[in-house]
PDB file of C-alpha atoms in Angstrom:
ATOM      1  CA  MET A   1      16.809   5.319  36.715  1.00  0.00           C
ATOM      2  CA  TYR A   2      15.601   6.147  33.176  1.00  0.00           C
ATOM      3  CA  VAL A   3      18.127   6.965  30.401  1.00  0.00           C
ATOM      4  CA  PRO A   4      16.504   8.395  27.310  1.00  0.00           C
ATOM      5  CA  LYS A   5      18.421   6.375  24.171  1.00  0.00           C
ATOM      6  CA  GLU A   6      20.218   9.779  22.251  1.00  0.00           C
ATOM      7  CA  SER A   7      22.178   9.977  26.182  1.00  0.00           C
ATOM      8  CA  GLN A   8      23.226   6.534  26.084  1.00  0.00           C
ATOM      9  CA  PRO A   9      26.920   5.357  24.888  1.00  0.00           C
ATOM     10  CA  LYS A  10      26.639   3.254  21.293  1.00  0.00           C
ATOM     11  CA  LYS A  11      27.538  -0.017  20.802  1.00  0.00           C
ATOM     12  CA  GLY A  12      30.406  -1.243  18.813  1.00  0.00           C
ATOM     13  CA  GLY A  13      30.242  -3.624  16.116  1.00  0.00           C
ATOM     14  CA  THR A  14      28.400  -4.358  13.245  1.00  0.00           C
ATOM     15  CA  ALA A  15      25.187  -5.469  14.800  1.00  0.00           C
ATOM     16  CA  ALA A  16      25.113  -1.862  16.085  1.00  0.00           C
ATOM     17  CA  LYS A  17      25.871  -0.156  13.180  1.00  0.00           C
ATOM     18  CA  ALA A  18      23.061  -1.871  11.446  1.00  0.00           C
ATOM     19  CA  GLN A  19      20.579  -1.119  14.491  1.00  0.00           C
ATOM     20  CA  ASP A  20      21.603   2.266  14.615  1.00  0.00           C
ATOM     21  CA  GLY A  21      20.582   3.094  10.746  1.00  0.00           C
ATOM     22  CA  GLU A  22      24.091   3.319   9.121  1.00  0.00           C
ATOM     23  CA  LYS A  23      24.229   1.812   5.777  1.00  0.00           C
ATOM     24  CA  GLY A  24      26.866  -0.492   5.594  1.00  0.00           C
ATOM     25  CA  GLY A  25      27.858  -4.634   5.323  1.00  0.00           C
ATOM     26  CA  LYS A  26      29.853  -6.008   2.753  1.00  0.00           C
ATOM     27  CA  ARG A  27      29.006  -6.711  -0.817  1.00  0.00           C
ATOM     28  CA  ARG A  28      29.509  -9.133  -2.712  1.00  0.00           C
ATOM     29  CA  ILE A  29      29.052  -8.889  -6.460  1.00  0.00           C
ATOM     30  CA  VAL A  30      27.663 -12.083  -8.252  1.00  0.00           C
ATOM     31  CA  ALA A  31      27.570 -10.139 -11.565  1.00  0.00           C
ATOM     32  CA  GLN A  32      28.030  -6.613 -13.013  1.00  0.00           C
ATOM     33  CA  ASN A  33      26.812  -5.037 -16.654  1.00  0.00           C
ATOM     34  CA  LYS A  34      29.959  -3.785 -17.839  1.00  0.00           C
ATOM     35  CA  LYS A  35      28.536  -3.011 -20.927  1.00  0.00           C
ATOM     36  CA  ALA A  36      25.660  -0.802 -19.431  1.00  0.00           C
ATOM     37  CA  ARG A  37      28.520   1.477 -18.423  1.00  0.00           C
ATOM     38  CA  HIS A  38      29.939   1.202 -21.879  1.00  0.00           C
ATOM     39  CA  ASP A  39      27.028   1.776 -23.797  1.00  0.00           C
ATOM     40  CA  TYR A  40      24.991   4.414 -21.421  1.00  0.00           C
ATOM     41  CA  ALA A  41      25.972   7.919 -19.158  1.00  0.00           C
ATOM     42  CA  ILE A  42      24.899   7.104 -15.666  1.00  0.00           C
ATOM     43  CA  ILE A  43      22.872   9.974 -14.519  1.00  0.00           C
ATOM     44  CA  ASP A  44      21.761   8.280 -10.831  1.00  0.00           C
ATOM     45  CA  THR A  45      22.047   4.748  -9.204  1.00  0.00           C
ATOM     46  CA  TYR A  46      19.883   3.185  -6.687  1.00  0.00           C
ATOM     47  CA  GLU A  47      20.062   0.225  -4.799  1.00  0.00           C
ATOM     48  CA  ALA A  48      17.007  -2.288  -4.965  1.00  0.00           C
ATOM     49  CA  GLY A  49      15.973  -5.266  -3.458  1.00  0.00           C
ATOM     50  CA  LEU A  50      14.986  -8.212  -5.374  1.00  0.00           C
ATOM     51  CA  VAL A  51      12.030 -10.610  -4.604  1.00  0.00           C
ATOM     52  CA  LEU A  52      13.617 -13.904  -5.533  1.00  0.00           C
ATOM     53  CA  THR A  53      12.564 -17.398  -4.964  1.00  0.00           C
ATOM     54  CA  GLY A  54      14.745 -20.354  -3.275  1.00  0.00           C
ATOM     55  CA  THR A  55      15.988 -21.409  -6.629  1.00  0.00           C
ATOM     56  CA  GLU A  56      16.951 -18.041  -7.637  1.00  0.00           C
ATOM     57  CA  VAL A  57      19.090 -17.549  -4.872  1.00  0.00           C
ATOM     58  CA  LYS A  58      20.716 -21.024  -4.724  1.00  0.00           C
ATOM     59  CA  SER A  59      21.416 -19.910  -8.279  1.00  0.00           C
ATOM     60  CA  LEU A  60      23.069 -16.905  -7.632  1.00  0.00           C
ATOM     61  CA  ARG A  61      25.090 -17.896  -4.527  1.00  0.00           C
ATOM     62  CA  GLN A  62      26.620 -20.186  -7.206  1.00  0.00           C
ATOM     63  CA  GLY A  63      27.539 -17.033  -9.049  1.00  0.00           C
ATOM     64  CA  ARG A  64      25.682 -17.518 -12.312  1.00  0.00           C
ATOM     65  CA  THR A  65      24.047 -15.127 -13.431  1.00  0.00           C
ATOM     66  CA  SER A  66      23.756 -12.550 -16.594  1.00  0.00           C
ATOM     67  CA  LEU A  67      22.775  -8.858 -16.845  1.00  0.00           C
ATOM     68  CA  ALA A  68      23.775  -8.278 -20.428  1.00  0.00           C
ATOM     69  CA  ASP A  69      20.224  -7.815 -21.831  1.00  0.00           C
ATOM     70  CA  GLY A  70      18.315  -6.694 -18.770  1.00  0.00           C
ATOM     71  CA  PHE A  71      16.414  -3.602 -18.156  1.00  0.00           C
ATOM     72  CA  VAL A  72      14.256  -2.338 -15.828  1.00  0.00           C
ATOM     73  CA  GLN A  73      10.523  -0.707 -16.430  1.00  0.00           C
ATOM     74  CA  ILE A  74       8.142   0.759 -14.138  1.00  0.00           C
ATOM     75  CA  ASP A  75       4.539  -0.775 -14.097  1.00  0.00           C
ATOM     76  CA  ARG A  76       1.664   0.345 -12.366  1.00  0.00           C
ATOM     77  CA  GLY A  77       4.143   2.012  -9.703  1.00  0.00           C
ATOM     78  CA  GLU A  78       6.101  -0.958  -9.514  1.00  0.00           C
ATOM     79  CA  ALA A  79       9.755  -1.694 -10.790  1.00  0.00           C
ATOM     80  CA  TRP A  80      10.545  -4.639 -12.695  1.00  0.00           C
ATOM     81  CA  LEU A  81      13.724  -6.541 -13.815  1.00  0.00           C
ATOM     82  CA  HIS A  82      13.347  -7.863 -17.417  1.00  0.00           C
ATOM     83  CA  ASN A  83      15.330 -10.734 -19.255  1.00  0.00           C
ATOM     84  CA  ALA A  84      18.420 -10.761 -15.920  1.00  0.00           C
ATOM     85  CA  HIS A  85      19.118 -14.504 -16.834  1.00  0.00           C
ATOM     86  CA  ILE A  86      19.708 -16.619 -13.993  1.00  0.00           C
ATOM     87  CA  PRO A  87      19.797 -20.350 -14.969  1.00  0.00           C
ATOM     88  CA  GLU A  88      17.803 -23.068 -13.269  1.00  0.00           C
ATOM     89  CA  TYR A  89      19.274 -24.780  -9.848  1.00  0.00           C
ATOM     90  CA  ALA A  90      21.221 -27.748 -11.017  1.00  0.00           C
ATOM     91  CA  GLN A  91      19.900 -29.780  -8.014  1.00  0.00           C
ATOM     92  CA  GLY A  92      16.144 -27.940  -8.425  1.00  0.00           C
ATOM     93  CA  THR A  93      13.260 -30.402  -8.881  1.00  0.00           C
ATOM     94  CA  TRP A  94       9.788 -29.342 -10.093  1.00  0.00           C
ATOM     95  CA  THR A  95       9.929 -25.845  -7.811  1.00  0.00           C
ATOM     96  CA  ASN A  96      12.885 -24.574 -10.546  1.00  0.00           C
ATOM     97  CA  HIS A  97      12.108 -20.866 -11.753  1.00  0.00           C
ATOM     98  CA  SER A  98      12.172 -19.947 -15.242  1.00  0.00           C
ATOM     99  CA  ALA A  99      15.537 -18.318 -16.306  1.00  0.00           C
ATOM    100  CA  ARG A 100      14.221 -15.325 -17.445  1.00  0.00           C
ATOM    101  CA  ARG A 101      11.160 -14.519 -15.649  1.00  0.00           C
ATOM    102  CA  LYS A 102      10.299 -10.627 -14.745  1.00  0.00           C
ATOM    103  CA  ARG A 103      11.600 -10.072 -11.080  1.00  0.00           C
ATOM    104  CA  LYS A 104       9.884  -7.428  -8.505  1.00  0.00           C
ATOM    105  CA  LEU A 105      12.333  -4.772  -7.405  1.00  0.00           C
ATOM    106  CA  LEU A 106      12.145  -3.109  -3.997  1.00  0.00           C
ATOM    107  CA  LEU A 107      12.466   0.260  -3.791  1.00  0.00           C
ATOM    108  CA  HIS A 108      10.978   3.537  -2.031  1.00  0.00           C
ATOM    109  CA  ARG A 109       7.831   4.889  -3.824  1.00  0.00           C
ATOM    110  CA  GLU A 110       9.836   8.398  -3.870  1.00  0.00           C
ATOM    111  CA  GLU A 111      12.939   6.324  -5.945  1.00  0.00           C
ATOM    112  CA  ILE A 112       9.619   4.957  -8.378  1.00  0.00           C
ATOM    113  CA  ASP A 113       8.130   8.060  -8.811  1.00  0.00           C
ATOM    114  CA  LYS A 114      11.786   9.610  -9.317  1.00  0.00           C
ATOM    115  CA  LEU A 115      12.668   7.003 -11.762  1.00  0.00           C
ATOM    116  CA  GLU A 116       9.084   6.687 -13.380  1.00  0.00           C
ATOM    117  CA  SER A 117       9.393  10.288 -14.478  1.00  0.00           C
ATOM    118  CA  LYS A 118      12.719  10.397 -15.456  1.00  0.00           C
ATOM    119  CA  SER A 119      12.636   7.339 -17.747  1.00  0.00           C
ATOM    120  CA  GLN A 120       9.302   9.116 -19.669  1.00  0.00           C
ATOM    121  CA  GLU A 121      12.168  11.766 -21.038  1.00  0.00           C
ATOM    122  CA  THR A 122      13.597  10.891 -24.377  1.00  0.00           C
ATOM    123  CA  GLY A 123      16.697   8.982 -24.396  1.00  0.00           C
ATOM    124  CA  HIS A 124      16.401   7.891 -20.704  1.00  0.00           C
ATOM    125  CA  THR A 125      16.463   4.375 -19.426  1.00  0.00           C
ATOM    126  CA  ILE A 126      16.627   2.200 -16.649  1.00  0.00           C
ATOM    127  CA  VAL A 127      19.699  -0.211 -16.471  1.00  0.00           C
ATOM    128  CA  PRO A 128      21.013  -2.844 -14.258  1.00  0.00           C
ATOM    129  CA  LEU A 129      24.333  -2.358 -13.317  1.00  0.00           C
ATOM    130  CA  ALA A 130      25.198  -4.981 -10.764  1.00  0.00           C
ATOM    131  CA  VAL A 131      23.297  -7.661  -8.995  1.00  0.00           C
ATOM    132  CA  TYR A 132      25.201  -8.703  -4.938  1.00  0.00           C
ATOM    133  CA  PHE A 133      24.851  -9.620  -1.474  1.00  0.00           C
ATOM    134  CA  LYS A 134      24.890  -7.625   0.808  1.00  0.00           C
ATOM    135  CA  ASP A 135      24.027  -8.842   4.249  1.00  0.00           C
ATOM    136  CA  GLY A 136      22.923 -11.884   3.112  1.00  0.00           C
ATOM    137  CA  ARG A 137      20.280  -9.969   0.962  1.00  0.00           C
ATOM    138  CA  ALA A 138      20.146  -9.852  -2.845  1.00  0.00           C
ATOM    139  CA  LYS A 139      20.386  -6.389  -4.044  1.00  0.00           C
ATOM    140  CA  ALA A 140      20.467  -4.809  -7.394  1.00  0.00           C
ATOM    141  CA  GLU A 141      22.245  -1.961  -8.239  1.00  0.00           C
ATOM    142  CA  ILE A 142      20.210   0.015 -11.062  1.00  0.00           C
ATOM    143  CA  ALA A 143      21.118   3.618 -12.846  1.00  0.00           C
ATOM    144  CA  LEU A 144      19.020   5.891 -14.609  1.00  0.00           C
ATOM    145  CA  ALA A 145      21.150   6.390 -17.746  1.00  0.00           C
ATOM    146  CA  ARG A 146      21.112   8.226 -21.162  1.00  0.00           C
ATOM    147  CA  GLY A 147      22.408   6.554 -24.232  1.00  0.00           C
ATOM    148  CA  LYS A 148      25.464   7.208 -25.364  1.00  0.00           C
ATOM    149  CA  LYS A 149      26.403   8.620 -29.178  1.00  0.00           C
ATOM    150  CA  GLU A 150      29.361   6.508 -30.911  1.00  0.00           C
ATOM    151  CA  TYR A 151      31.814   9.635 -30.633  1.00  0.00           C
ATOM    152  CA  ASP A 152      31.089   9.853 -26.898  1.00  0.00           C
ATOM    153  CA  LYS A 153      31.705   5.725 -26.636  1.00  0.00           C
ATOM    154  CA  ARG A 154      35.223   6.601 -28.259  1.00  0.00           C
ATOM    155  CA  GLN A 155      35.848   9.563 -26.412  1.00  0.00           C
ATOM    156  CA  THR A 156      35.408   7.666 -23.001  1.00  0.00           C
ATOM    157  CA  LEU A 157      38.050   4.620 -24.295  1.00  0.00           C
ATOM    158  CA  ARG A 158      40.410   7.429 -25.130  1.00  0.00           C
ATOM    159  CA  GLU A 159      39.979   9.253 -21.621  1.00  0.00           C
ATOM    160  CA  GLN A 160      40.293   5.785 -19.959  1.00  0.00           C
ATOM    161  CA  GLN A 161      43.673   4.948 -21.824  1.00  0.00           C
ATOM    162  CA  ASP A 162      45.408   8.495 -21.504  1.00  0.00           C
ATOM    163  CA  ARG A 163      44.707   7.883 -17.591  1.00  0.00           C
ATOM    164  CA  ARG A 164      46.008   4.126 -17.493  1.00  0.00           C
ATOM    165  CA  GLU A 165      49.272   5.544 -19.600  1.00  0.00           C
ATOM    166  CA  SER A 166      49.682   8.461 -17.440  1.00  0.00           C
ATOM    167  CA  ASP A 167      49.089   6.164 -14.323  1.00  0.00           C
ATOM    168  CA  ARG A 168      51.927   3.659 -16.140  1.00  0.00           C
ATOM    169  CA  ALA A 169      54.341   6.495 -16.641  1.00  0.00           C
ATOM    170  CA  ILE A 170      54.029   7.602 -12.657  1.00  0.00           C
ATOM    171  CA  ALA A 171      54.625   4.391 -11.779  1.00  0.00           C
ATOM    172  CA  ALA A 172      57.599   3.748 -13.857  1.00  0.00           C
ATOM    173  CA  ALA A 173      58.990   7.097 -12.764  1.00  0.00           C
ATOM    174  CA  LYS A 174      58.378   6.110  -9.068  1.00  0.00           C
ATOM    175  CA  ARG A 175      60.186   2.976  -9.523  1.00  0.00           C
ATOM    176  CA  LYS A 176      63.266   4.193 -11.248  1.00  0.00           C
ATOM    177  CA  GLN A 177      63.236   6.955  -8.476  1.00  0.00           C
ATOM    178  CA  ARG A 178      63.470   3.976  -5.709  1.00  0.00           C
ATOM    179  CA  GLY A 179      66.210   2.635  -7.739  1.00  0.00           C
ATOM    180  CA  GLN A 180      68.828   5.300  -7.497  1.00  0.00           C
TER     181      GLN A 180
END
């Protein structure tokens, strides 16, 4: 007897989640660009796949990369990651990669078109925020961002410091209450 897929019971486990089209999986972060979060106001974030060579993947798995000078550029309908430093793999031979080559980002067409139109606006740019492995695949978290002025940066730091102080005060009050 034929039973349509919609009426079949769902299988458990992570393989079933991926098969059903649900997003998930564990992220193992390789590198983060903390300076980008300080220098830019993040408008929107995207997850992009990275096109890498074998030695680049091995070097990433060792946790060696830097996104400090990285930026994303849309060129002829394709997204490219520039200036991300992935050092050469120590055990690599003549097949090693160059450390600062441009790397292609895999995004949906609508996402590329949206990023391209928004990045043309004055003051907007696309920056990499993190590189990580998700379900064994190298991914990059990129963001459409607007540059912060110096007073915006100071305001953000002040807010973080105030939040930290209030959290400390709450924790101290809780400890004091438990002690009595």
